[in-house]
């Protein structure tokens, strides 16, 4: 379990941050709010992984736990999903949803900063205590916020990728973007499954799924921005 | 020569033609399942993270 709780999350963090750098570099060249938000989202993913690796290596630290819960558990899916919202929706609606997300994120941050913690509770129910878990939060109403962010993020990111797959498939164009979005949808879903398996007491499920998720998201993005070389020009706006 | 209206001469390779509809159905079911699970967490029926 030692390697699973240290090497896996640190590797996941490294991959996420490299991915974030590439996306943000692309943003600096092409602009596009979706690229900026995906880059920010992957930084959050990287922070979450780093905190998990820190816990596995050096043990409990309340600041590290708060950073993990805020960025890794609460915000990452919603901010990645918000990038997809900017890609697929009219800017006015995307801006409205962005304002709501920012306000909700500020509220979530305040609640997490002020939350009472008990690390012993991470071994409650089926959790082994070797992985980080929101069970350490005692204050009521904090953990209840997270599913709202995750519902929004899942619908936006996975739903948006699936919608893109459908549109490109229907038009029979840009196969590389279709394949890329298939990978993005799968990669985005894996951490959600990992969290579910973790709650069922399957050791290592969360960290393994997060690493696989980061890798597959990265591959999906690279596939989506790299034409297949079959002569088809990538003239569609977006990624 | 003009192409007949409504005809799309493009197509995906056979594997992707078969895989994508299957993928879309599965992903839709999975997303609905995850959203239902998250709602169950909100209502306190299932333990949260």
XYZ file of C-alpha atoms in Angstrom:
288
model
C 0.000 0.000 0.000
C 2.991 2.350 0.562
C 3.745 2.799 -3.135
C 0.067 3.181 -3.983
C -0.310 6.033 -1.497
C 2.840 7.890 -2.548
C 4.059 7.093 -6.046
C 0.619 6.961 -7.674
C -0.691 10.328 -6.458
C 2.652 12.097 -7.030
C 2.744 10.671 -10.569
C -0.835 11.733 -11.145
C 0.050 15.215 -9.924
C 3.074 15.439 -12.213
C 1.107 14.343 -15.278
C -1.693 16.778 -14.436
C 0.698 19.702 -14.078
C 2.497 18.871 -17.339
C -0.900 18.666 -19.037
C -1.877 22.010 -17.480
C 1.316 23.584 -18.815
C 0.609 22.384 -22.343
C -2.991 23.585 -22.247
C -2.015 26.983 -20.857
C 0.727 27.317 -23.493
C -1.916 26.645 -26.129
C -4.113 29.279 -24.456
C -1.293 31.827 -24.669
C -1.130 31.259 -28.436
C -4.756 30.777 -29.361
C -6.683 32.343 -26.504
C -10.050 30.701 -25.795
C -11.480 30.821 -22.281
C -12.075 27.062 -22.428
C -8.319 26.467 -22.617
C -7.664 28.765 -19.646
C -10.250 26.975 -17.513
C -9.054 23.516 -18.513
C -5.541 24.601 -17.579
C -6.750 25.880 -14.200
C -8.771 22.686 -13.697
C -5.739 20.507 -14.349
C -3.700 22.596 -11.889
C -6.414 21.794 -9.332
C -6.102 18.106 -10.310
C -2.355 18.367 -9.754
C -2.759 20.042 -6.352
C -5.144 17.280 -5.283
C -2.712 14.565 -6.313
C 0.208 16.298 -4.606
C -1.728 16.560 -1.350
C -2.596 12.858 -1.511
C 1.069 11.993 -2.068
C 2.086 14.309 0.775
C -0.325 12.551 3.136
C 0.937 9.136 2.061
C 4.560 10.201 2.590
C 4.515 12.510 5.608
C 1.129 11.918 7.208
C -1.618 14.217 8.389
C -1.430 17.972 7.943
C -4.609 20.061 8.308
C -3.586 22.628 5.672
C -2.742 19.899 3.176
C -6.053 18.203 3.910
C -8.003 21.435 3.315
C -6.147 22.045 0.041
C -6.854 18.456 -1.038
C -10.541 18.662 -0.252
C -10.994 22.098 -1.818
C -9.109 21.508 -5.051
C -9.119 17.718 -5.422
C -12.537 16.773 -4.160
C -14.691 19.856 -4.584
C -13.575 22.164 -7.395
C -11.672 20.176 -10.018
C -14.596 18.610 -11.918
C -16.637 21.817 -11.940
C -13.789 23.987 -13.254
C -12.856 21.474 -15.939
C -16.518 21.270 -16.872
C -16.774 25.050 -17.015
C -14.118 25.022 -19.710
C -16.322 22.768 -21.792
C -19.265 25.091 -21.148
C -17.288 27.926 -22.772
C -16.531 25.685 -25.720
C -20.093 24.619 -26.387
C -22.367 27.409 -25.132
C -22.908 31.034 -26.117
C -20.522 33.322 -24.239
C -23.276 35.177 -22.386
C -24.619 32.004 -20.761
C -21.142 30.707 -20.102
C -20.318 33.973 -18.304
C -23.443 33.661 -16.143
C -22.529 30.103 -15.155
C -18.934 31.222 -14.535
C -20.121 33.903 -12.128
C -22.202 31.332 -10.252
C -19.259 28.919 -10.135
C -16.916 31.608 -8.806
C -19.355 32.591 -6.057
C -19.962 28.945 -5.148
C -16.209 28.286 -5.118
C -15.597 31.249 -2.813
C -18.345 29.978 -0.483
C -16.922 26.456 -0.551
C -13.446 27.806 0.197
C -14.697 29.758 3.217
C -16.533 26.696 4.575
C -13.509 24.427 4.154
C -11.114 26.923 5.746
C -13.414 27.161 8.764
C -14.290 23.448 9.000
C -13.408 21.423 12.070
C -11.323 18.359 11.289
C -10.656 14.990 12.916
C -8.193 12.771 11.021
C -9.196 9.704 13.053
C -12.555 9.758 11.309
C -10.873 8.849 8.009
C -10.876 5.265 9.252
C -14.629 5.304 9.767
C -16.941 2.938 7.885
C -15.025 1.067 5.189
C -12.228 3.566 4.650
C -8.839 2.182 5.632
C -7.348 5.557 6.510
C -4.512 5.033 4.046
C -6.265 7.233 1.494
C -7.531 10.710 2.158
C -11.236 11.015 2.743
C -13.699 13.773 3.437
C -14.810 11.881 6.520
C -12.223 13.928 8.415
C -14.522 16.958 8.170
C -16.689 17.278 11.285
C -18.517 20.537 10.542
C -21.962 19.867 9.116
C -22.942 20.965 5.649
C -19.444 21.091 4.173
C -19.296 17.672 2.518
C -22.834 18.179 1.241
C -21.541 20.950 -1.034
C -19.239 18.643 -2.977
C -21.847 16.608 -4.882
C -23.316 19.830 -6.331
C -19.948 20.763 -7.803
C -19.398 17.208 -9.018
C -22.838 16.911 -10.634
C -22.241 20.138 -12.519
C -18.727 19.135 -13.513
C -19.723 15.649 -14.646
C -22.654 16.876 -16.729
C -20.557 19.633 -18.293
C -17.286 17.792 -18.913
C -18.479 14.273 -19.680
C -21.774 15.382 -21.186
C -20.002 18.004 -23.263
C -17.434 15.520 -24.540
C -20.176 13.005 -25.387
C -22.146 15.717 -27.186
C -19.058 16.616 -29.209
C -18.614 12.934 -30.105
C -22.213 12.816 -31.273
C -21.967 15.986 -33.389
C -18.721 15.026 -35.124
C -19.952 11.445 -35.680
C -23.216 12.643 -37.160
C -21.388 14.943 -39.559
C -18.740 12.270 -40.181
C -15.951 14.802 -39.782
C -12.790 15.234 -37.733
C -12.379 11.672 -36.540
C -9.390 12.710 -34.419
C -11.639 15.032 -32.377
C -14.250 12.302 -32.028
C -11.678 9.854 -30.678
C -10.188 12.581 -28.481
C -13.552 13.352 -26.907
C -14.238 9.645 -26.321
C -10.982 9.512 -24.346
C -11.795 12.760 -22.515
C -15.204 11.412 -21.460
C -13.667 8.158 -20.206
C -10.797 9.931 -18.457
C -13.176 12.324 -16.720
C -15.343 9.463 -15.459
C -12.585 7.347 -13.963
C -11.993 9.411 -10.793
C -15.748 9.351 -10.127
C -15.700 5.554 -10.223
C -12.570 5.530 -8.102
C -14.309 7.572 -5.450
C -17.252 5.178 -5.470
C -15.027 2.082 -5.188
C -13.053 3.790 -2.443
C -16.251 4.270 -0.436
C -16.864 0.542 -0.824
C -13.503 -0.130 0.816
C -11.490 -1.199 -2.219
C -7.944 -0.085 -1.329
C -6.044 2.060 -3.792
C -9.087 2.494 -6.051
C -9.157 6.254 -5.750
C -5.501 6.868 -6.517
C -5.340 4.332 -9.344
C -8.416 5.833 -10.982
C -7.073 9.369 -10.603
C -3.797 8.419 -12.286
C -5.547 6.601 -15.124
C -7.978 9.500 -15.424
C -5.169 12.050 -15.760
C -3.350 9.925 -18.346
C -6.451 9.283 -20.451
C -7.601 12.923 -20.257
C -4.148 13.967 -21.438
C -4.187 11.443 -24.294
C -7.684 12.588 -25.242
C -6.603 16.209 -25.430
C -3.519 15.334 -27.508
C -5.654 13.222 -29.841
C -8.251 15.980 -30.215
C -5.673 18.606 -31.239
C -3.705 16.341 -33.622
C -5.330 15.622 -36.993
C -5.010 12.054 -38.244
C -3.146 13.039 -41.389
C -5.824 11.711 -43.714
C -6.006 15.015 -45.549
C -8.953 16.322 -43.581
C -8.431 19.910 -42.483
C -9.278 20.849 -38.916
C -11.329 23.967 -39.582
C -13.835 23.523 -36.765
C -13.462 26.030 -33.938
C -12.622 24.822 -30.490
C -9.795 22.846 -28.998
C -20.958 17.912 -61.038
C -23.236 18.818 -58.118
C -23.585 16.349 -55.263
C -27.173 15.187 -54.691
C -28.709 17.027 -51.722
C -28.720 15.118 -48.421
C -25.936 12.741 -49.463
C -22.865 12.695 -47.271
C -20.034 10.895 -49.041
C -17.894 10.845 -45.897
C -17.906 8.009 -43.443
C -15.905 6.856 -40.474
C -13.986 3.577 -40.444
C -16.339 0.651 -39.714
C -15.054 0.135 -36.145
C -15.892 3.719 -35.128
C -19.219 3.616 -36.956
C -20.253 0.679 -34.756
C -18.509 1.766 -31.541
C -19.701 5.361 -31.235
C -23.469 4.736 -30.927
C -22.745 2.037 -28.342
C -20.392 4.420 -26.506
C -22.984 7.229 -26.485
C -25.641 4.978 -24.975
C -23.296 3.652 -22.289
C -21.913 7.084 -21.391
C -25.438 8.503 -21.091
C -26.451 5.706 -18.720
C -23.266 6.074 -16.687
C -23.650 9.850 -16.360
C -27.266 9.481 -15.239
C -26.153 6.827 -12.736
C -23.444 9.065 -11.304
C -25.814 12.027 -11.059
C -28.345 9.786 -9.269
C -25.600 8.649 -6.900
C -24.606 12.253 -6.190
C -28.240 13.153 -5.491
C -28.428 10.187 -3.136
C -25.395 11.571 -1.293
C -27.032 15.004 -1.071
C -30.193 13.452 0.377
C -28.145 11.468 2.854
C -29.058 8.059 1.467
C -25.438 7.232 0.544
C -22.205 8.235 2.340
C -20.374 11.155 0.735
C -16.673 11.758 0.131
